[in-house]
Coordinates of C-alpha atoms in Angstrom, one line a residue:
Chain L
M73 CA 55.8 -1.9 30.4
S74 CA 56.5 1.0 32.7
D75 CA 53.7 3.2 34.0
K76 CA 55.1 6.1 32.0
K77 CA 54.9 4.2 28.8
R78 CA 51.4 3.1 29.5
R79 CA 50.4 6.7 30.2
H80 CA 52.0 7.8 27.0
R81 CA 49.8 5.4 25.0
H82 CA 46.7 6.9 26.6
K83 CA 47.7 10.4 25.8
K84 CA 45.9 10.9 22.5
F85 CA 42.1 11.2 22.9
D86 CA 40.6 10.6 19.4
G87 CA 37.1 12.1 19.6
K88 CA 36.6 11.7 15.8
S89 CA 36.2 7.9 16.2
F90 CA 33.0 8.6 18.3
I91 CA 31.4 10.1 15.1
I92 CA 33.0 8.2 12.3
L93 CA 32.6 4.6 13.7
P94 CA 28.9 4.9 14.5
I95 CA 28.3 6.2 10.9
I96 CA 30.3 3.3 9.5
F97 CA 28.3 0.9 11.7
L98 CA 25.1 2.5 10.4
F99 CA 26.0 1.8 6.8
G100 CA 27.4 -1.6 7.8
T101 CA 24.1 -2.6 9.5
Y102 CA 22.1 -1.7 6.4
I103 CA 24.6 -3.5 4.1
V104 CA 24.2 -6.6 6.2
L105 CA 20.4 -6.3 6.1
Y106 CA 20.6 -5.7 2.3
L107 CA 22.7 -8.8 1.8
A108 CA 20.4 -10.9 4.1
L109 CA 17.2 -9.7 2.4
A110 CA 18.5 -9.4 -1.2
P111 CA 16.8 -12.6 -2.4
S112 CA 13.4 -11.3 -1.3
F113 CA 13.9 -7.7 -2.3
S114 CA 11.8 -7.9 -5.4
T115 CA 8.9 -9.3 -3.5
I116 CA 9.2 -6.7 -0.7
F117 CA 9.4 -3.9 -3.3
S118 CA 6.4 -5.1 -5.3
A119 CA 4.4 -5.5 -2.1
A120 CA 5.4 -2.0 -1.1
G121 CA 4.4 -0.7 -4.5
M122 CA 1.0 -2.3 -4.0
F123 CA 0.5 -0.6 -0.7
F124 CA 2.0 2.8 -1.4
S125 CA 1.0 5.4 -4.0
D126 CA 2.6 8.6 -5.1
N127 CA -0.2 10.7 -3.7
K128 CA -2.4 10.5 -0.6
K129 CA -5.5 8.5 -1.4
D130 CA -8.7 10.4 -1.8
Y131 CA -11.6 8.8 0.1
S132 CA -14.1 11.3 -1.1
T133 CA -17.2 9.6 -2.6
E134 CA -17.7 12.6 -4.9
Y135 CA -17.1 12.1 -8.6
E136 CA -15.6 14.4 -11.1
N137 CA -18.0 15.8 -13.6
I138 CA -16.3 16.7 -17.0
F139 CA -19.6 17.0 -18.8
V140 CA -20.3 20.3 -20.5
P141 CA -23.4 20.0 -22.7
V142 CA -22.9 20.8 -26.4
S143 CA -25.8 22.9 -27.8
E144 CA -27.5 21.8 -31.0
N145 CA -26.2 24.7 -33.0
S146 CA -22.6 24.8 -31.8
T147 CA -19.8 23.7 -34.1
L148 CA -17.3 21.2 -32.9
P149 CA -13.8 21.3 -34.3
T150 CA -13.9 18.6 -36.9
V151 CA -11.7 17.2 -39.6
T152 CA -12.8 15.8 -42.9
K153 CA -10.9 12.7 -43.9
E154 CA -10.4 10.7 -47.2
D155 CA -13.8 9.0 -46.9
K156 CA -15.3 12.6 -47.0
K157 CA -16.9 12.1 -43.6
S158 CA -16.5 14.6 -40.7
Y159 CA -14.7 13.5 -37.6
V160 CA -14.4 15.2 -34.2
K161 CA -10.8 16.3 -33.8
N162 CA -9.1 14.0 -31.3
D163 CA -7.7 16.9 -29.3
A164 CA -11.2 18.4 -28.9
V165 CA -12.2 15.3 -27.0
E166 CA -11.6 15.2 -23.2
Y167 CA -11.4 11.5 -22.6
P168 CA -12.9 10.5 -19.3
N169 CA -11.0 8.8 -16.5
Y170 CA -12.6 6.0 -14.6
G171 CA -15.4 7.3 -12.4
N172 CA -15.9 10.6 -14.3
Q173 CA -19.3 11.7 -15.3
F174 CA -18.9 12.6 -18.9
G175 CA -22.4 12.7 -20.4
E176 CA -26.1 12.0 -20.1
L177 CA -28.2 9.1 -21.3
I178 CA -31.8 9.8 -22.2
I179 CA -34.6 7.6 -23.4
E180 CA -37.7 9.8 -23.2
E181 CA -40.2 7.1 -23.8
C182 CA -38.9 5.1 -20.8
G183 CA -38.6 8.1 -18.5
I184 CA -34.8 7.7 -18.4
D185 CA -32.6 10.8 -18.0
N186 CA -29.5 9.7 -16.3
K187 CA -26.0 10.9 -15.7
L188 CA -23.5 8.8 -17.7
F189 CA -20.2 7.7 -16.1
F190 CA -17.1 6.1 -17.5
G191 CA -16.8 2.9 -15.5
D192 CA -19.5 0.9 -13.8
G193 CA -18.2 1.0 -10.2
E194 CA -20.2 1.6 -7.0
V195 CA -20.0 5.5 -7.1
A196 CA -21.2 5.5 -10.8
L197 CA -24.1 3.2 -10.3
R198 CA -25.1 5.1 -7.1
N199 CA -25.5 8.3 -9.1
G200 CA -26.5 7.1 -12.6
V201 CA -25.5 4.6 -15.2
G202 CA -21.9 3.6 -16.2
I203 CA -20.1 2.4 -19.3
Y204 CA -18.1 -0.7 -18.7
N205 CA -14.5 0.4 -19.0
G206 CA -13.6 -2.5 -21.2
S207 CA -16.0 -1.2 -23.9
F208 CA -16.0 2.1 -25.8
I209 CA -17.2 5.7 -25.4
P210 CA -19.7 7.1 -27.9
G211 CA -18.3 8.1 -31.2
Y212 CA -15.3 5.7 -31.0
G213 CA -16.9 3.1 -33.3
G214 CA -17.2 0.2 -31.0
T215 CA -19.6 -1.4 -28.5
I216 CA -20.8 0.8 -25.7
L217 CA -21.9 -1.4 -22.8
V218 CA -23.9 0.5 -20.2
A219 CA -24.9 -0.9 -16.8
G220 CA -27.4 0.4 -14.3
H221 CA -29.4 -0.8 -11.4
N222 CA -32.9 -2.1 -12.2
N223 CA -34.4 -0.6 -9.0
T224 CA -33.1 2.8 -9.6
Y225 CA -31.7 4.5 -12.7
F226 CA -32.5 1.7 -15.2
N227 CA -35.9 0.8 -13.8
G228 CA -37.4 2.5 -16.9
L229 CA -35.7 0.0 -19.2
K230 CA -38.6 -2.3 -18.6
Y231 CA -40.6 0.0 -21.0
A232 CA -37.9 -0.2 -23.7
E233 CA -39.3 -1.2 -27.1
K234 CA -37.9 -1.5 -30.6
G235 CA -37.7 1.8 -32.5
Q236 CA -37.4 4.0 -29.4
T237 CA -34.6 6.6 -29.5
V238 CA -31.7 6.8 -27.1
V239 CA -29.7 10.0 -26.9
I240 CA -26.3 10.2 -25.4
R241 CA -25.0 13.7 -24.8
T242 CA -21.3 14.3 -24.2
S243 CA -19.0 17.3 -24.1
Y244 CA -17.7 16.4 -27.6
G245 CA -21.1 15.8 -29.3
N246 CA -24.5 14.3 -29.1
Y247 CA -25.2 10.8 -30.3
E248 CA -28.5 9.2 -31.2
Y249 CA -29.3 5.5 -31.3
R250 CA -32.4 3.5 -32.2
I251 CA -33.4 0.5 -30.1
T252 CA -33.3 -2.6 -32.3
G253 CA -34.4 -5.2 -29.7
T254 CA -34.4 -6.5 -26.2
A255 CA -33.5 -9.8 -24.6
V256 CA -33.3 -11.6 -21.3
K257 CA -30.2 -13.6 -20.8
K258 CA -28.2 -15.4 -18.0
A259 CA -25.8 -13.1 -16.2
T260 CA -23.0 -15.4 -17.2
D261 CA -23.9 -15.5 -20.9
R262 CA -21.0 -13.9 -22.7
T263 CA -22.7 -14.1 -26.1
A264 CA -25.1 -11.4 -24.9
Y265 CA -22.6 -8.8 -26.2
D266 CA -19.7 -8.5 -28.5
L267 CA -17.0 -6.1 -27.2
N268 CA -14.9 -6.6 -30.4
A269 CA -17.6 -5.3 -32.8
D270 CA -16.1 -3.0 -35.4
Y271 CA -19.2 -0.9 -35.7
E272 CA -20.7 1.5 -33.1
N273 CA -23.6 -0.1 -31.2
L274 CA -25.1 0.6 -27.8
I275 CA -26.0 -2.2 -25.3
M276 CA -27.7 -1.3 -22.0
Y277 CA -28.4 -3.9 -19.4
T278 CA -29.7 -4.3 -15.9
C279 CA -30.8 -7.1 -13.6
Y280 CA -34.0 -9.0 -14.4
P281 CA -36.8 -9.5 -13.3
F282 CA -37.5 -5.9 -12.6
D283 CA -38.7 -4.9 -9.1
E284 CA -37.9 -8.4 -7.7
L285 CA -36.4 -8.4 -4.2
G286 CA -33.0 -10.1 -4.2
L287 CA -30.0 -10.7 -6.5
T288 CA -31.2 -12.3 -9.7
D289 CA -29.4 -14.6 -12.2
Y290 CA -30.7 -12.9 -15.3
R291 CA -30.0 -9.7 -17.1
F292 CA -32.3 -7.6 -19.3
F293 CA -30.4 -6.4 -22.4
V294 CA -31.5 -3.5 -24.7
Y295 CA -29.7 -3.3 -28.0
A296 CA -29.4 -0.1 -30.1
E297 CA -27.8 1.0 -33.3
L298 CA -26.2 4.3 -34.1
V299 CA -28.4 6.7 -36.0
S300 CA -26.5 10.0 -35.9
G301 CA -23.4 11.5 -34.3
T302 CA -20.0 12.6 -35.4
P303 CA -17.4 9.9 -34.9
I304 CA -14.1 10.7 -33.2
D305 CA -11.0 11.0 -35.3
K306 CA -8.9 8.1 -34.0
S307 CA -5.7 8.8 -36.0
T308 CA -3.9 10.1 -33.0
G309 CA -4.6 9.6 -29.3
E310 CA -6.3 6.8 -27.4
G311 CA -9.8 5.8 -26.6
Chain Z
M260 CA 54.4 9.6 17.4
A261 CA 55.2 6.0 18.3
K262 CA 53.6 3.4 16.0
K263 CA 51.2 1.0 17.7
P264 CA 52.4 -2.6 17.7
F265 CA 50.8 -5.0 15.2
S266 CA 49.1 -7.1 17.9
S267 CA 47.6 -4.0 19.4
R268 CA 46.2 -3.0 16.0
V269 CA 44.7 -6.5 15.5
R270 CA 43.2 -6.4 18.9
N271 CA 41.7 -3.0 18.2
A272 CA 40.3 -4.3 14.8
V273 CA 38.7 -7.3 16.6
F274 CA 37.1 -5.1 19.2
I275 CA 35.7 -2.8 16.5
V276 CA 34.2 -5.8 14.7
L277 CA 32.7 -7.0 18.0
S278 CA 31.4 -3.5 18.5
F279 CA 29.8 -3.6 15.1
L280 CA 28.3 -7.0 15.9
L281 CA 26.9 -5.4 19.0
T282 CA 25.3 -2.6 17.0
L283 CA 23.7 -5.2 14.7
I284 CA 22.4 -7.2 17.6
L285 CA 21.1 -4.1 19.4
F286 CA 19.4 -3.1 16.2
L287 CA 17.7 -6.5 15.7
L288 CA 16.8 -6.7 19.4
S289 CA 15.1 -3.3 19.2
V290 CA 13.2 -4.2 16.1
C291 CA 12.1 -7.5 17.5
T292 CA 11.1 -5.9 20.8
V293 CA 9.0 -3.4 18.9
L294 CA 7.4 -6.1 16.8
E295 CA 6.6 -8.2 19.8
A296 CA 5.0 -5.2 21.5
T297 CA 3.1 -4.0 18.5
L298 CA 2.3 -6.2 15.4
F299 CA 2.5 -9.5 17.3
N300 CA 0.3 -8.2 20.1
P301 CA -3.5 -8.3 19.3
E302 CA -4.1 -5.7 22.0
F303 CA -2.0 -3.2 20.1
I304 CA -4.1 -3.7 16.9
F305 CA -7.3 -3.5 18.8
D306 CA -6.3 -0.4 20.8
N307 CA -5.4 1.3 17.5
M308 CA -8.7 0.3 16.1
N309 CA -10.5 1.9 19.0
S310 CA -8.4 5.1 19.0
S311 CA -8.6 5.6 15.2
N312 CA -12.5 5.3 15.2
Y313 CA -12.1 2.2 13.2
F314 CA -15.5 0.7 14.2
I315 CA -17.4 3.9 13.4
D316 CA -15.7 4.3 10.0
K317 CA -16.0 0.6 9.2
S318 CA -19.7 0.6 10.1
D319 CA -20.2 3.5 7.7
E320 CA -18.3 1.7 4.9
I321 CA -20.2 -1.5 5.4
T322 CA -23.5 0.4 5.4
T323 CA -22.6 2.2 2.1
S324 CA -21.7 -1.1 0.5
L325 CA -24.9 -2.7 1.7
I326 CA -26.9 0.3 0.4
D327 CA -25.3 -0.2 -3.0
L328 CA -26.3 -3.9 -2.8
G329 CA -29.8 -2.7 -1.9
Y330 CA -29.9 -0.6 -5.1
A331 CA -29.1 -3.8 -7.1
S332 CA -31.6 -5.9 -5.2
G333 CA -34.6 -3.7 -4.5
L334 CA -34.0 -2.8 -0.9
D335 CA -34.6 0.8 0.2
E336 CA -31.8 2.8 1.7
K337 CA -33.8 3.1 5.0
F338 CA -33.5 -0.7 5.4
F339 CA -29.9 -0.2 6.3
D340 CA -30.4 2.6 8.8
D341 CA -28.7 1.5 12.0
F342 CA -28.5 -2.0 10.5
I343 CA -24.8 -2.5 11.3
D344 CA -24.5 -2.9 15.0
E345 CA -21.1 -1.5 16.2
V346 CA -21.1 -3.9 19.2
M347 CA -21.5 -6.9 16.9
L348 CA -18.8 -5.4 14.6
C349 CA -16.5 -5.0 17.5
D350 CA -17.1 -8.5 18.9
D351 CA -16.7 -10.1 15.5
T352 CA -13.4 -8.2 14.9
R353 CA -12.2 -9.2 18.4
E354 CA -13.0 -12.8 17.6
Y355 CA -11.3 -12.6 14.2
L356 CA -8.1 -11.2 15.8
D357 CA -8.1 -13.7 18.7
N358 CA -8.6 -16.6 16.3
Y359 CA -5.8 -15.3 14.1
Y360 CA -3.3 -14.7 16.9
S361 CA -4.0 -18.0 18.5
G362 CA -3.3 -19.8 15.3
N363 CA -6.9 -20.9 14.6
G364 CA -7.0 -19.1 11.2
A365 CA -8.5 -15.8 10.1
K366 CA -12.1 -16.9 10.4
I367 CA -15.1 -14.6 10.5
D368 CA -18.4 -16.1 11.6
T369 CA -21.3 -14.5 9.8
T370 CA -24.0 -16.6 11.3
D371 CA -25.3 -13.8 13.6
F372 CA -25.1 -11.3 10.7
K373 CA -27.1 -13.6 8.4
Q374 CA -29.7 -14.2 11.1
S375 CA -30.2 -10.6 11.8
F376 CA -30.3 -9.8 8.0
N377 CA -33.0 -12.4 7.4
A378 CA -35.0 -11.2 10.4
E379 CA -34.9 -7.6 9.1
L380 CA -35.7 -8.8 5.6
D381 CA -38.8 -10.6 6.7
K382 CA -40.0 -7.5 8.6
Y383 CA -39.3 -5.4 5.5
I384 CA -41.2 -7.7 3.1
Q385 CA -44.1 -7.8 5.5
E386 CA -44.2 -4.0 6.1
N387 CA -43.9 -3.2 2.4
N388 CA -46.2 -6.0 1.4
I389 CA -43.7 -7.2 -1.3
K390 CA -45.0 -10.1 -3.3
N391 CA -42.2 -10.4 -5.9
V392 CA -39.7 -12.5 -3.8
N393 CA -37.8 -15.4 -5.2
G394 CA -36.2 -17.8 -2.6
K395 CA -33.0 -18.2 -4.6
S396 CA -32.6 -14.5 -5.3
R397 CA -33.2 -13.8 -1.6
D398 CA -30.6 -16.3 -0.6
K399 CA -28.1 -14.8 -3.0
L400 CA -28.8 -11.4 -1.5
V401 CA -28.3 -12.6 2.1
N402 CA -25.1 -14.4 1.1
K403 CA -23.8 -11.4 -0.8
A404 CA -24.5 -9.2 2.2
A405 CA -22.7 -11.6 4.5
Q406 CA -19.8 -11.7 2.1
I407 CA -19.6 -7.9 2.1
Y408 CA -19.6 -7.9 5.9
R409 CA -16.9 -10.6 6.0
F410 CA -14.6 -9.0 3.4
S411 CA -15.0 -5.6 5.2
L412 CA -13.8 -7.1 8.5
E413 CA -10.8 -8.9 7.0
I414 CA -7.4 -7.3 7.3
P415 CA -5.5 -7.3 3.9
L416 CA -2.9 -10.0 3.6
F417 CA -3.5 -11.3 7.1
S418 CA -4.7 -14.7 5.9
K419 CA -2.1 -15.0 3.2
L420 CA 0.8 -14.2 5.5
S421 CA -0.6 -16.2 8.4
A422 CA 2.0 -19.1 8.1
Y423 CA 5.0 -16.7 8.2
F424 CA 3.4 -14.5 10.7
L425 CA 2.6 -17.2 13.2
T426 CA 6.0 -18.8 12.8
A427 CA 7.7 -15.5 13.4
K428 CA 5.4 -14.7 16.4
N429 CA 6.0 -18.1 18.0
A430 CA 9.8 -17.8 17.5
M431 CA 10.0 -14.2 18.7
P432 CA 10.5 -14.9 22.4
F433 CA 13.4 -17.3 21.7
I434 CA 14.9 -14.8 19.2
L435 CA 14.7 -12.1 21.8
V436 CA 16.3 -14.2 24.5
G437 CA 19.1 -15.2 22.1
L438 CA 19.8 -11.6 21.1
V439 CA 19.9 -10.5 24.7
V440 CA 22.3 -13.3 25.6
L441 CA 24.5 -12.4 22.6
A442 CA 24.5 -8.7 23.4
G443 CA 25.4 -9.5 27.0
V444 CA 28.2 -11.8 26.0
I445 CA 29.7 -9.2 23.6
C446 CA 29.5 -6.5 26.3
V447 CA 31.2 -8.8 28.8
V448 CA 34.0 -9.7 26.3
L449 CA 34.5 -6.0 25.4
I450 CA 34.8 -5.0 29.1
F451 CA 36.8 -7.9 30.4
A452 CA 39.1 -8.5 27.4
N453 CA 40.4 -5.0 27.7
K454 CA 42.9 -4.4 30.4
W455 CA 41.9 -0.7 30.4
K456 CA 38.2 -0.8 31.2
H457 CA 37.6 2.6 29.6
R458 CA 38.4 1.1 26.3
G459 CA 35.6 -1.5 26.8
V460 CA 33.3 1.4 27.5
K461 CA 34.5 3.1 24.4
Y462 CA 33.6 0.1 22.2
I463 CA 30.2 -0.2 23.7
C464 CA 29.7 3.5 23.2
Y465 CA 30.5 3.0 19.5
A466 CA 27.9 0.2 19.3
T467 CA 25.1 2.1 21.1
S468 CA 25.8 5.2 18.9
G469 CA 25.6 3.0 15.8
A470 CA 22.4 1.4 17.1
F471 CA 21.0 4.9 17.7
L472 CA 21.7 6.0 14.1
A473 CA 20.6 2.7 12.5
L474 CA 17.3 2.6 14.4
G475 CA 16.5 6.3 14.1
I476 CA 17.1 6.9 10.4
I477 CA 14.2 4.9 8.9
P478 CA 11.4 6.2 11.2
A479 CA 12.8 9.7 11.0
Y480 CA 12.7 9.4 7.1
L481 CA 9.2 8.0 7.1
M482 CA 7.9 10.7 9.5
I483 CA 9.6 13.6 7.8
T484 CA 8.6 12.6 4.3
G485 CA 5.1 11.6 5.4
K486 CA 5.5 8.4 3.3
I487 CA 3.2 6.5 5.7
S488 CA 0.2 8.7 4.8
H489 CA 0.6 7.5 1.1
L490 CA -0.7 4.1 2.1
N491 CA -3.0 2.9 -0.6
L492 CA -5.9 1.1 1.0
D493 CA -9.5 1.0 -0.3
S494 CA -11.0 1.3 3.2
R495 CA -10.7 4.6 5.1
A496 CA -11.1 2.8 8.4
L497 CA -8.2 0.5 7.6
Y498 CA -6.1 3.4 6.3
N499 CA -6.6 5.4 9.5
M500 CA -5.9 2.3 11.6
F501 CA -2.8 1.4 9.6
V502 CA -1.4 4.9 9.6
Q503 CA -1.9 5.3 13.3
S504 CA -0.3 1.9 14.0
A505 CA 2.6 2.7 11.7
N506 CA 3.1 6.0 13.4
S507 CA 3.0 4.3 16.8
I508 CA 5.6 1.8 15.6
C509 CA 7.8 4.6 14.2
I510 CA 7.5 6.5 17.5
A511 CA 8.4 3.4 19.5
V512 CA 11.5 2.8 17.3
L513 CA 12.4 6.5 17.7
F514 CA 12.1 6.2 21.5
I515 CA 14.4 3.2 21.6
S516 CA 16.8 5.1 19.3
L517 CA 16.7 8.0 21.7
F518 CA 17.4 5.7 24.5
F519 CA 20.5 4.5 22.8
L520 CA 21.5 8.1 22.2
L521 CA 21.2 8.8 25.9
V522 CA 23.1 5.6 26.8
S523 CA 25.8 6.6 24.3
V524 CA 26.1 10.1 25.8
G525 CA 26.3 8.5 29.3
L526 CA 29.0 6.0 28.1
F527 CA 30.9 8.8 26.4
F528 CA 31.1 10.8 29.7
L529 CA 31.9 7.7 31.6
F530 CA 34.7 7.0 29.2
R531 CA 36.0 10.5 29.5
R532 CA 36.0 10.2 33.3
M533 CA 37.7 6.9 33.3
Y534 CA 40.2 8.1 30.6
K535 CA 41.1 11.1 32.7
K536 CA 41.6 8.9 35.7
V537 CA 44.0 6.7 33.8
R538 CA 45.9 9.6 32.5
S539 CA 46.2 11.3 35.9

């Protein structure tokens, strides 16, 4: 090939290829990576889903308080159903999220007047007593299982006796229960409570013996039955 | 315009494929280099722990958890004032990381913690004249406190991923050498298989530009969207440490990406100079 011809072939300087090819290489690299990692993609994405959330995590140890006391004379929006009973309208109930303070639990004879939380996590038990989130809120017609520490907010449970009154105040109504009995059971004893009960009942528990130093194997249970309080209309919504 | 002969087009295609392979190798080489310098380096984790106030935050978290344990077991909050020694926490973390990176498993020895807890407990019982102490309940309390301490020091998924992690860590130097050799071979082929050296430079420039884009896009996306700050970890100390580490890794990758950009610009001008020389 003559020098002239060679020079002719070098004449055209194609600057576009310096932009287009790297972009193609970029996509090519990720296509190769995708093909190589495709078998483990579901694992990678589920792991990423575990480690990332939509919002920035809130590390505040503060809790949300949604409790607005209902005065004795105020009228709650209720609905009367076929059984001629009044029910609190479902949309009038602000259902608590895990960790919310949504009420108060009072047993005057035991000197107990505590904040009531939904969920029995560390923040709840640091500030009051908490309803196990696998049980029900007052008025829903199921078992309400309330936990508290025996050295702090539920220390007064040691004075609990049959016939005493327990009051739970929430933003959607006040509920009154009567203590029907107490029992000491193993912490692992699942017969101590029935979370599937189809009637409203309150169970409060704490570690036993009271005032002992250390982590104990036993729990002190206080059982109570519903005396008064307007049930929640469950026809719509969730509990 | 005269049409290029078939053989020339095939040669061009082969060189473009080689150039793409070089992009891929440079990308992997950069990722592996960053991994070797960061995740596979215990000093990197430890340095990030120090600079993100990990030990102070961790000490606060452990104290809070122990205070909660105290509420459940009859211990006053004051019992835990200054109970967690940051030096012990730092030493135990160092030992944990060293054990892990040396392949001895992710072990945390709580013997010192238990001894110190028992000693403090004896003092507390004596000072407060507590009579209601059951040996079994006390042992459970000490073991639970040690468990809280151990769990707090553990890094999530470290023990579960240890087999893969150590295999990758041990293989990394060989992978790096292999990738460097491969990249070198491809560069040599691109330079020497082209009669006109400026063409070899052009293909290498394509590859470095591709590596610049491929490397830069993910850290740039993560940093612009702030996705890293959406990490969902229960511990604030771990969160700060992980976010700082992830940001450091992103910045390292971005720097390498920028290095490839500079190399690409340099190669582009070199190509232009060589090209002009050939034309003249």
